[in-house]
PDB file of C-alpha atoms in Angstrom:
ATOM      1  CA  UNK A  29     -30.178 107.640  10.414  1.00  0.00           C
ATOM      2  CA  UNK A  30     -31.604 109.575  13.334  1.00  0.00           C
ATOM      3  CA  UNK A  31     -33.659 106.599  14.604  1.00  0.00           C
ATOM      4  CA  UNK A  32     -30.590 104.429  14.498  1.00  0.00           C
ATOM      5  CA  UNK A  33     -28.581 107.038  16.588  1.00  0.00           C
ATOM      6  CA  UNK A  34     -31.429 107.189  19.160  1.00  0.00           C
ATOM      7  CA  UNK A  35     -31.351 103.342  19.499  1.00  0.00           C
ATOM      8  CA  UNK A  36     -27.625 103.312  19.955  1.00  0.00           C
ATOM      9  CA  UNK A  37     -27.948 106.167  22.518  1.00  0.00           C
ATOM     10  CA  UNK A  38     -30.573 104.200  24.493  1.00  0.00           C
ATOM     11  CA  UNK A  39     -28.603 100.939  24.295  1.00  0.00           C
ATOM     12  CA  UNK A  40     -25.490 102.798  25.464  1.00  0.00           C
ATOM     13  CA  UNK A  41     -27.417 104.362  28.469  1.00  0.00           C
ATOM     14  CA  UNK A  42     -28.807 100.907  29.447  1.00  0.00           C
ATOM     15  CA  UNK A  43     -25.242  99.353  29.241  1.00  0.00           C
ATOM     16  CA  UNK A  44     -23.922 102.240  31.395  1.00  0.00           C
ATOM     17  CA  UNK A  45     -26.690 101.700  33.961  1.00  0.00           C
ATOM     18  CA  UNK A  46     -25.963  97.957  34.006  1.00  0.00           C
ATOM     19  CA  UNK A  47     -22.264  98.666  34.613  1.00  0.00           C
ATOM     20  CA  UNK A  48     -23.129 101.013  37.408  1.00  0.00           C
ATOM     21  CA  UNK A  49     -25.513  98.490  39.015  1.00  0.00           C
ATOM     22  CA  UNK A  50     -22.728  95.852  38.761  1.00  0.00           C
ATOM     23  CA  UNK A  51     -20.271  98.170  40.526  1.00  0.00           C
ATOM     24  CA  UNK A  52     -22.754  98.884  43.249  1.00  0.00           C
ATOM     25  CA  UNK A  53     -23.395  95.209  43.753  1.00  0.00           C
ATOM     26  CA  UNK A  54     -19.612  94.516  44.042  1.00  0.00           C
ATOM     27  CA  UNK A  55     -19.391  97.279  46.636  1.00  0.00           C
ATOM     28  CA  UNK A  56     -22.252  95.716  48.725  1.00  0.00           C
ATOM     29  CA  UNK A  57     -20.703  92.250  48.497  1.00  0.00           C
ATOM     30  CA  UNK A  58     -17.305  93.630  49.610  1.00  0.00           C
ATOM     31  CA  UNK A  59     -19.024  95.151  52.681  1.00  0.00           C
ATOM     32  CA  UNK A  60     -21.282  92.220  53.441  1.00  0.00           C
ATOM     33  CA  UNK A  61     -18.594  89.394  53.365  1.00  0.00           C
ATOM     34  CA  UNK A  62     -20.299  86.041  54.391  1.00  0.00           C
ATOM     35  CA  UNK A  63     -17.884  85.563  57.293  1.00  0.00           C
ATOM     36  CA  UNK A  64     -18.797  89.023  58.657  1.00  0.00           C
ATOM     37  CA  UNK A  65     -22.516  88.353  58.178  1.00  0.00           C
ATOM     38  CA  UNK A  66     -22.228  84.989  59.978  1.00  0.00           C
ATOM     39  CA  UNK A  67     -20.456  86.659  62.903  1.00  0.00           C
ATOM     40  CA  UNK A  68     -22.901  89.539  63.165  1.00  0.00           C
ATOM     41  CA  UNK A  69     -25.873  87.093  63.055  1.00  0.00           C
ATOM     42  CA  UNK A  70     -24.260  84.977  65.884  1.00  0.00           C
ATOM     43  CA  UNK A  71     -23.847  88.112  67.911  1.00  0.00           C
ATOM     44  CA  UNK A  72     -27.381  89.427  67.131  1.00  0.00           C
ATOM     45  CA  UNK A  73     -28.867  86.033  68.282  1.00  0.00           C
ATOM     46  CA  UNK A  74     -26.643  85.998  71.375  1.00  0.00           C
ATOM     47  CA  UNK A  75     -27.596  89.497  72.733  1.00  0.00           C
ATOM     48  CA  UNK A  76     -31.070  89.066  73.813  1.00  0.00           C
ATOM     49  CA  UNK A  77     -30.520  85.721  75.444  1.00  0.00           C
ATOM     50  CA  UNK A  78     -27.430  86.952  77.262  1.00  0.00           C
ATOM     51  CA  UNK A  79     -29.260  90.052  78.499  1.00  0.00           C
ATOM     52  CA  UNK A  80     -32.012  87.847  79.804  1.00  0.00           C
ATOM     53  CA  UNK A  81     -29.656  85.306  81.332  1.00  0.00           C
ATOM     54  CA  UNK A  82     -27.377  87.634  83.314  1.00  0.00           C
ATOM     55  CA  UNK A  83     -30.615  88.925  85.054  1.00  0.00           C
ATOM     56  CA  UNK A  84     -31.327  85.523  86.411  1.00  0.00           C
ATOM     57  CA  UNK A  85     -28.262  85.257  88.548  1.00  0.00           C
ATOM     58  CA  UNK A  86     -27.149  87.011  91.781  1.00  0.00           C
ATOM     59  CA  UNK A  87     -23.644  85.444  91.648  1.00  0.00           C
ATOM     60  CA  UNK A  88     -21.808  82.280  90.446  1.00  0.00           C
ATOM     61  CA  UNK A  89     -24.444  79.532  90.322  1.00  0.00           C
ATOM     62  CA  UNK A  90     -26.668  81.694  92.749  1.00  0.00           C
ATOM     63  CA  UNK A  91     -30.045  81.939  91.061  1.00  0.00           C
ATOM     64  CA  UNK A  92     -31.892  85.166  91.827  1.00  0.00           C
ATOM     65  CA  UNK A  93     -35.154  85.078  93.692  1.00  0.00           C
ATOM     66  CA  UNK A  94     -36.783  87.020  90.830  1.00  0.00           C
ATOM     67  CA  UNK A  95     -35.924  84.283  88.329  1.00  0.00           C
ATOM     68  CA  UNK A  96     -37.564  81.691  90.518  1.00  0.00           C
ATOM     69  CA  UNK A  97     -40.568  83.866  91.056  1.00  0.00           C
ATOM     70  CA  UNK A  98     -41.075  84.440  87.419  1.00  0.00           C
ATOM     71  CA  UNK A  99     -41.100  80.729  86.727  1.00  0.00           C
ATOM     72  CA  UNK A 100     -43.285  80.117  89.730  1.00  0.00           C
ATOM     73  CA  UNK A 101     -45.919  82.836  89.574  1.00  0.00           C
ATOM     74  CA  UNK A 102     -45.702  84.759  86.250  1.00  0.00           C
ATOM     75  CA  UNK A 103     -44.550  82.385  83.380  1.00  0.00           C
ATOM     76  CA  UNK A 104     -47.230  80.006  82.095  1.00  0.00           C
ATOM     77  CA  UNK A 105     -47.051  77.477  79.266  1.00  0.00           C
ATOM     78  CA  UNK A 106     -49.684  78.290  76.594  1.00  0.00           C
ATOM     79  CA  UNK A 107     -50.664  74.950  75.371  1.00  0.00           C
ATOM     80  CA  UNK A 108     -54.090  73.847  74.258  1.00  0.00           C
ATOM     81  CA  UNK A 109     -56.501  73.660  77.278  1.00  0.00           C
ATOM     82  CA  UNK A 110     -53.970  75.870  79.293  1.00  0.00           C
ATOM     83  CA  UNK A 111     -52.214  78.024  80.288  1.00  0.00           C
ATOM     84  CA  UNK A 112     -50.429  75.704  82.637  1.00  0.00           C
ATOM     85  CA  UNK A 113     -47.712  76.537  85.316  1.00  0.00           C
ATOM     86  CA  UNK A 114     -44.141  75.455  84.557  1.00  0.00           C
ATOM     87  CA  UNK A 115     -43.212  72.040  86.013  1.00  0.00           C
ATOM     88  CA  UNK A 116     -40.372  72.272  88.582  1.00  0.00           C
ATOM     89  CA  UNK A 117     -40.172  76.076  88.346  1.00  0.00           C
ATOM     90  CA  UNK A 118     -36.753  76.252  90.197  1.00  0.00           C
ATOM     91  CA  UNK A 119     -35.090  73.691  88.038  1.00  0.00           C
ATOM     92  CA  UNK A 120     -36.595  75.485  84.909  1.00  0.00           C
ATOM     93  CA  UNK A 121     -35.288  78.872  86.136  1.00  0.00           C
ATOM     94  CA  UNK A 122     -31.850  77.359  86.671  1.00  0.00           C
ATOM     95  CA  UNK A 123     -31.737  75.552  83.375  1.00  0.00           C
ATOM     96  CA  UNK A 124     -32.970  78.746  81.515  1.00  0.00           C
ATOM     97  CA  UNK A 125     -30.353  80.811  83.225  1.00  0.00           C
ATOM     98  CA  UNK A 126     -27.604  78.374  82.413  1.00  0.00           C
ATOM     99  CA  UNK A 127     -28.672  78.232  78.699  1.00  0.00           C
ATOM    100  CA  UNK A 128     -29.117  81.930  78.351  1.00  0.00           C
ATOM    101  CA  UNK A 129     -25.524  82.628  79.567  1.00  0.00           C
ATOM    102  CA  UNK A 130     -23.665  79.593  78.231  1.00  0.00           C
ATOM    103  CA  UNK A 131     -25.160  79.371  74.627  1.00  0.00           C
ATOM    104  CA  UNK A 132     -24.577  83.070  73.755  1.00  0.00           C
ATOM    105  CA  UNK A 133     -20.902  82.877  74.931  1.00  0.00           C
ATOM    106  CA  UNK A 134     -20.449  79.800  72.741  1.00  0.00           C
ATOM    107  CA  UNK A 135     -22.261  81.423  69.864  1.00  0.00           C
ATOM    108  CA  UNK A 136     -20.166  84.667  69.902  1.00  0.00           C
ATOM    109  CA  UNK A 137     -16.859  82.694  70.165  1.00  0.00           C
ATOM    110  CA  UNK A 138     -18.113  80.331  67.345  1.00  0.00           C
ATOM    111  CA  UNK A 139     -17.297  77.266  69.586  1.00  0.00           C
ATOM    112  CA  UNK A 140     -19.726  74.524  69.024  1.00  0.00           C
ATOM    113  CA  UNK A 141     -21.839  77.094  67.340  1.00  0.00           C
ATOM    114  CA  UNK A 142     -24.204  74.924  65.496  1.00  0.00           C
ATOM    115  CA  UNK A 143     -25.087  73.137  68.819  1.00  0.00           C
ATOM    116  CA  UNK A 144     -25.369  76.501  70.642  1.00  0.00           C
ATOM    117  CA  UNK A 145     -27.749  77.707  67.923  1.00  0.00           C
ATOM    118  CA  UNK A 146     -29.822  74.491  68.377  1.00  0.00           C
ATOM    119  CA  UNK A 147     -30.006  75.135  72.076  1.00  0.00           C
ATOM    120  CA  UNK A 148     -31.165  78.687  71.472  1.00  0.00           C
ATOM    121  CA  UNK A 149     -33.710  77.474  69.005  1.00  0.00           C
ATOM    122  CA  UNK A 150     -35.035  75.122  71.566  1.00  0.00           C
ATOM    123  CA  UNK A 151     -35.124  78.032  74.133  1.00  0.00           C
ATOM    124  CA  UNK A 152     -36.921  80.171  71.462  1.00  0.00           C
ATOM    125  CA  UNK A 153     -39.685  77.461  71.152  1.00  0.00           C
ATOM    126  CA  UNK A 154     -40.117  77.361  74.937  1.00  0.00           C
ATOM    127  CA  UNK A 155     -40.237  81.239  75.084  1.00  0.00           C
ATOM    128  CA  UNK A 156     -42.780  81.205  72.321  1.00  0.00           C
ATOM    129  CA  UNK A 157     -44.999  78.838  74.352  1.00  0.00           C
ATOM    130  CA  UNK A 158     -44.513  81.272  77.318  1.00  0.00           C
ATOM    131  CA  UNK A 159     -44.998  84.532  75.531  1.00  0.00           C
ATOM    132  CA  UNK A 160     -47.184  83.739  72.381  1.00  0.00           C
ATOM    133  CA  UNK A 161     -47.726  87.345  71.496  1.00  0.00           C
ATOM    134  CA  UNK A 162     -43.911  87.770  70.856  1.00  0.00           C
ATOM    135  CA  UNK A 163     -43.928  85.591  67.817  1.00  0.00           C
ATOM    136  CA  UNK A 164     -42.538  88.282  65.394  1.00  0.00           C
ATOM    137  CA  UNK A 165     -39.258  88.544  67.362  1.00  0.00           C
ATOM    138  CA  UNK A 166     -39.347  84.765  68.152  1.00  0.00           C
ATOM    139  CA  UNK A 167     -39.547  84.070  64.435  1.00  0.00           C
ATOM    140  CA  UNK A 168     -36.489  86.252  63.929  1.00  0.00           C
ATOM    141  CA  UNK A 169     -34.553  84.345  66.516  1.00  0.00           C
ATOM    142  CA  UNK A 170     -35.577  81.040  65.077  1.00  0.00           C
ATOM    143  CA  UNK A 171     -34.488  82.133  61.530  1.00  0.00           C
ATOM    144  CA  UNK A 172     -31.096  83.269  62.857  1.00  0.00           C
ATOM    145  CA  UNK A 173     -30.512  80.022  64.825  1.00  0.00           C
ATOM    146  CA  UNK A 174     -31.616  77.958  61.824  1.00  0.00           C
ATOM    147  CA  UNK A 175     -29.248  79.882  59.517  1.00  0.00           C
ATOM    148  CA  UNK A 176     -26.369  79.269  61.896  1.00  0.00           C
ATOM    149  CA  UNK A 177     -27.223  75.657  62.025  1.00  0.00           C
ATOM    150  CA  UNK A 178     -27.420  75.330  58.327  1.00  0.00           C
ATOM    151  CA  UNK A 179     -24.306  77.406  57.294  1.00  0.00           C
ATOM    152  CA  UNK A 180     -22.152  77.219  60.352  1.00  0.00           C
ATOM    153  CA  UNK A 181     -20.332  80.001  62.140  1.00  0.00           C
ATOM    154  CA  UNK A 182     -18.163  81.077  59.355  1.00  0.00           C
ATOM    155  CA  UNK A 183     -14.410  82.025  59.234  1.00  0.00           C
ATOM    156  CA  UNK A 184     -14.485  84.336  62.240  1.00  0.00           C
ATOM    157  CA  UNK A 185     -14.988  81.359  64.737  1.00  0.00           C
ATOM    158  CA  UNK A 186     -13.202  78.954  66.893  1.00  0.00           C
ATOM    159  CA  UNK A 187     -14.914  76.230  64.960  1.00  0.00           C
ATOM    160  CA  UNK A 188     -13.383  77.270  61.704  1.00  0.00           C
ATOM    161  CA  UNK A 189      -9.962  77.552  63.405  1.00  0.00           C
ATOM    162  CA  UNK A 190     -10.125  74.101  65.006  1.00  0.00           C
ATOM    163  CA  UNK A 191     -11.321  72.512  61.778  1.00  0.00           C
ATOM    164  CA  UNK A 192      -8.309  74.056  59.823  1.00  0.00           C
ATOM    165  CA  UNK A 193      -6.010  72.879  62.458  1.00  0.00           C
ATOM    166  CA  UNK A 194      -7.434  69.377  62.615  1.00  0.00           C
ATOM    167  CA  UNK A 195      -7.349  69.037  58.671  1.00  0.00           C
ATOM    168  CA  UNK A 196      -3.929  70.785  58.157  1.00  0.00           C
ATOM    169  CA  UNK A 197      -1.667  67.700  58.914  1.00  0.00           C
ATOM    170  CA  UNK A 198      -3.754  65.502  56.578  1.00  0.00           C
ATOM    171  CA  UNK A 199      -3.365  67.938  53.646  1.00  0.00           C
ATOM    172  CA  UNK A 200       0.502  67.483  53.645  1.00  0.00           C
TER     173      UNK A 200
END
């Protein structure tokens, strides 16, 4: 009889532990709502590009001399047989500055978010060719961009709102 009581006690403890784990999982899921996670991921990807982008401008469409100098003298493309200088460094600095400011804004707003993430994924690949030792952070940026491209911007986005407004009349 004593052995049976011990087995029941152990089973009851396991059941209580399982219930406790289940409650903890529900709490974690309540905090990490998918729409919140998608918004935070969009913001996290936007920040480093925005910070880099605003440094490339001296005013509205006024590219800084530093940005041009970086693409002319410092940045190199690390391709087989290289490194090679950037072609058309002023154009590259301008395009980089435009992308690093525009894509993050679109991403945070969630407006054309999948396309903005695609743009930042492409920029990440260029950055990886320019700074190959930065691959751990570049891999993180690529993973975030791919996740946004795959699962979209979530409910906290202009894209979600526009989709709802566009589909609403058809559902009546």
